[in-house]
Amino acid sequence: PCRLEILPQYIFNKKNPIIVGVKVLEGIVKAGTPLCFIKNVAGENAVVTIGTITSVERNNEPVQRATVGQEVAINIQQGVDHGHIMYGRQFD
């Protein structure tokens, strides 16, 4: 598990595949990690799945993982059920 902060100046693709720059706040980021966000719907928190990380890059080089404090680019592949989710529309 991990917690990430999206770096708004590093948004490369907003929709499938979503490619964004992130800062790792907690945990470890690696390929295969599923990502989700919490959305407040009618006063209740709902977990919305975005997709799965397929690759992680730092300085244009693929890396196996990223740890707390590192800034990396991630490629998020969306499944058929999650293809409608778009950065800037459903989450920021």
XYZ file of N, CA and C in Angstrom:
276
model
N 0.826 -1.202 0.000
C 0.000 0.000 0.000
C 0.866 1.262 0.000
N 0.325 2.299 -0.585
C 1.061 3.558 -0.643
C 0.082 4.729 -0.675
N 0.610 5.911 -0.389
C -0.160 7.150 -0.498
C 0.669 8.092 -1.354
N 0.035 8.661 -2.382
C 0.752 9.476 -3.355
C 0.162 10.869 -3.439
N 1.009 11.821 -3.824
C 0.557 13.167 -4.146
C 0.839 13.385 -5.625
N -0.193 13.696 -6.393
C -0.004 13.949 -7.821
C 0.616 15.325 -7.985
N 1.647 15.410 -8.810
C 2.325 16.669 -9.081
C 1.666 17.295 -10.317
N 0.854 18.352 -10.126
C 0.046 18.891 -11.234
C 0.853 19.370 -12.437
N 2.103 19.714 -12.255
C 2.917 20.157 -13.385
C 3.415 18.985 -14.229
N 3.180 17.749 -13.765
C 3.641 16.554 -14.484
C 2.478 15.621 -14.827
N 1.504 16.153 -15.558
C 0.390 15.350 -16.049
C 0.653 15.110 -17.533
N 0.961 13.875 -17.892
C 1.330 13.561 -19.264
C 0.171 12.986 -20.071
N -0.724 12.276 -19.428
C -1.903 11.715 -20.096
C -3.005 11.588 -19.055
N -4.185 12.141 -19.341
C -5.264 12.179 -18.354
C -6.173 10.958 -18.387
N -6.112 10.185 -19.451
C -7.008 9.051 -19.594
C -6.231 7.834 -20.076
N -6.827 6.689 -19.995
C -6.240 5.377 -20.220
C -5.203 5.333 -21.332
N -3.922 5.090 -21.063
C -3.369 4.958 -19.719
C -3.110 6.338 -19.104
N -3.366 6.463 -17.825
C -3.086 7.705 -17.107
C -1.593 7.720 -16.791
N -0.925 8.791 -17.190
C 0.513 8.917 -16.919
C 0.730 10.231 -16.182
N 1.164 10.130 -14.916
C 1.330 11.312 -14.072
C 2.609 11.223 -13.257
N 3.097 12.382 -12.866
C 4.200 12.448 -11.921
C 3.636 12.484 -10.514
N 4.256 11.760 -9.606
C 3.767 11.696 -8.225
C 4.923 11.793 -7.242
N 4.583 12.202 -6.037
C 5.524 12.151 -4.920
C 5.005 11.090 -3.965
N 5.877 10.201 -3.534
C 5.489 9.126 -2.628
C 5.462 9.686 -1.204
N 4.282 9.679 -0.575
C 4.131 10.185 0.788
C 4.259 9.079 1.833
N 3.766 7.888 1.483
C 3.845 6.731 2.387
C 3.948 5.459 1.549
N 4.654 4.485 2.060
C 4.708 3.174 1.434
C 5.701 3.073 0.297
N 5.486 2.067 -0.544
C 6.362 1.767 -1.676
C 5.498 1.665 -2.934
N 5.948 2.295 -4.007
C 5.250 2.245 -5.291
C 6.006 1.295 -6.205
N 5.283 0.360 -6.819
C 5.911 -0.553 -7.774
C 4.853 -1.036 -8.756
N 5.311 -1.562 -9.877
C 4.393 -2.089 -10.883
C 3.525 -3.180 -10.266
N 2.257 -3.186 -10.648
C 1.314 -4.169 -10.116
C 0.488 -3.650 -8.953
N 0.829 -2.455 -8.444
C 0.086 -1.882 -7.321
C -1.241 -1.304 -7.813
N -2.379 -1.745 -7.259
C -3.659 -1.145 -7.631
C -3.803 0.221 -6.957
N -4.429 1.169 -7.672
C -4.614 2.513 -7.125
C -6.096 2.840 -7.005
N -6.440 3.570 -5.954
C -7.807 4.018 -5.755
C -7.790 5.369 -5.054
N -8.946 6.007 -4.981
C -9.080 7.240 -4.223
C -10.397 7.191 -3.470
N -10.518 8.038 -2.456
C -11.736 8.089 -1.653
C -12.535 9.308 -2.073
N -13.799 9.067 -2.424
C -14.681 10.131 -2.895
C -15.856 10.233 -1.932
N -16.202 11.451 -1.556
C -17.338 11.672 -0.664
C -18.606 11.748 -1.504
N -19.484 10.759 -1.330
C -20.738 10.699 -2.071
C -21.896 10.735 -1.080
N -22.681 11.789 -1.144
C -23.856 11.943 -0.274
C -23.495 11.765 1.197
N -22.371 12.346 1.599
C -21.963 12.299 2.996
C -21.251 11.033 3.417
N -21.083 10.094 2.499
C -20.381 8.848 2.818
C -19.150 8.709 1.933
N -18.101 8.109 2.477
C -16.876 7.888 1.711
C -17.002 6.623 0.878
N -16.664 6.745 -0.409
C -16.690 5.603 -1.317
C -15.295 5.435 -1.911
N -14.831 4.196 -1.986
C -13.528 3.898 -2.581
C -13.738 3.662 -4.071
N -13.010 4.424 -4.894
C -13.117 4.313 -6.353
C -11.770 3.825 -6.899
N -11.788 2.705 -7.597
C -10.568 2.153 -8.168
C -10.236 2.875 -9.468
N -8.968 3.286 -9.607
C -8.509 3.971 -10.812
C -7.954 2.956 -11.808
N -7.098 2.079 -11.353
C -6.444 1.098 -12.210
C -5.231 0.512 -11.507
N -4.289 -0.023 -12.290
C -3.097 -0.666 -11.745
C -1.849 -0.030 -12.351
N -0.847 0.214 -11.503
C 0.419 0.763 -11.985
C 1.114 -0.294 -12.840
N 1.469 0.083 -14.077
C 2.158 -0.863 -14.957
C 3.647 -0.557 -15.074
N 4.039 0.704 -14.797
C 5.468 1.025 -14.824
C 5.760 2.243 -13.970
N 7.008 2.326 -13.509
C 7.487 3.439 -12.687
C 8.793 3.917 -13.307
N 8.926 5.250 -13.482
C 10.159 5.808 -14.046
C 10.656 6.971 -13.204
N 11.982 7.083 -13.125
C 12.626 8.224 -12.461
C 13.728 8.705 -13.396
N 13.715 9.976 -13.734
C 14.692 10.557 -14.670
C 14.715 9.807 -15.996
N 13.537 9.506 -16.521
C 13.370 8.800 -17.803
C 13.965 7.400 -17.832
N 14.216 6.811 -16.678
C 14.740 5.452 -16.579
C 13.754 4.589 -15.779
N 13.427 3.399 -16.265
C 12.543 2.514 -15.500
C 13.191 2.115 -14.168
N 12.386 2.085 -13.123
C 12.857 1.628 -11.814
C 11.893 0.572 -11.296
N 12.390 -0.297 -10.423
C 11.567 -1.363 -9.857
C 10.557 -0.833 -8.854
N 11.001 0.187 -8.070
C 10.111 0.725 -7.030
C 10.556 2.124 -6.642
N 9.662 2.825 -5.957
C 9.962 4.157 -5.424
C 9.526 4.175 -3.962
N 10.311 4.847 -3.131
C 10.034 4.889 -1.697
C 9.697 6.310 -1.263
N 9.384 6.466 0.007
C 8.937 7.739 0.574
C 9.887 8.877 0.212
N 9.303 9.979 -0.274
C 10.063 11.171 -0.610
C 10.495 11.248 -2.060
N 10.459 10.147 -2.786
C 10.891 10.161 -4.180
C 9.777 10.672 -5.095
N 10.182 11.328 -6.183
C 9.251 11.786 -7.199
C 9.488 10.950 -8.451
N 8.415 10.324 -8.939
C 8.506 9.427 -10.084
C 7.300 9.637 -11.004
N 7.411 9.105 -12.218
C 6.272 9.064 -13.132
C 5.705 7.650 -13.095
N 4.380 7.555 -13.080
C 3.740 6.244 -13.087
C 2.773 6.141 -14.255
N 2.660 4.945 -14.779
C 1.731 4.634 -15.849
C 0.634 3.785 -15.221
N -0.606 4.261 -15.294
C -1.739 3.555 -14.683
C -2.614 2.992 -15.789
N -2.652 1.673 -15.886
C -3.500 1.007 -16.881
C -4.864 0.779 -16.255
N -5.902 1.144 -16.989
C -7.256 1.000 -16.464
C -7.934 -0.219 -17.059
N -8.706 -0.900 -16.236
C -9.467 -2.046 -16.705
C -10.728 -1.579 -17.424
N -11.463 -2.509 -17.989
C -12.688 -2.191 -18.714
C -13.677 -1.446 -17.827
N -13.771 -1.831 -16.568
C -14.719 -1.204 -15.641
C -14.299 0.193 -15.208
N -13.031 0.572 -15.416
C -12.520 1.843 -14.897
C -12.105 2.813 -15.995
N -12.339 2.475 -17.262
C -11.897 3.286 -18.384
C -12.501 4.671 -18.448
N -13.618 4.890 -17.765
C -14.271 6.204 -17.780
C -13.622 7.200 -16.817
N -12.773 6.729 -15.928
C -12.161 7.603 -14.916
C -11.040 8.409 -15.553
N -11.081 9.720 -15.313
C -10.130 10.629 -15.952
C -9.587 11.610 -14.928
N -8.259 11.835 -14.977
C -7.653 12.823 -14.087
C -8.241 14.196 -14.428
N -8.581 14.969 -13.389
C -9.143 16.295 -13.588
C -10.660 16.290 -13.628
N -11.256 15.120 -13.837
C -12.703 15.035 -13.845
C -13.210 14.275 -12.606
N -12.801 13.036 -12.439
C -13.229 12.257 -11.271
C -12.279 12.416 -10.082
N -11.016 12.729 -10.343
C -10.047 12.906 -9.242
C -8.978 13.891 -9.644
N -8.311 14.491 -8.627
C -7.221 15.456 -8.840
C -5.993 15.013 -8.092
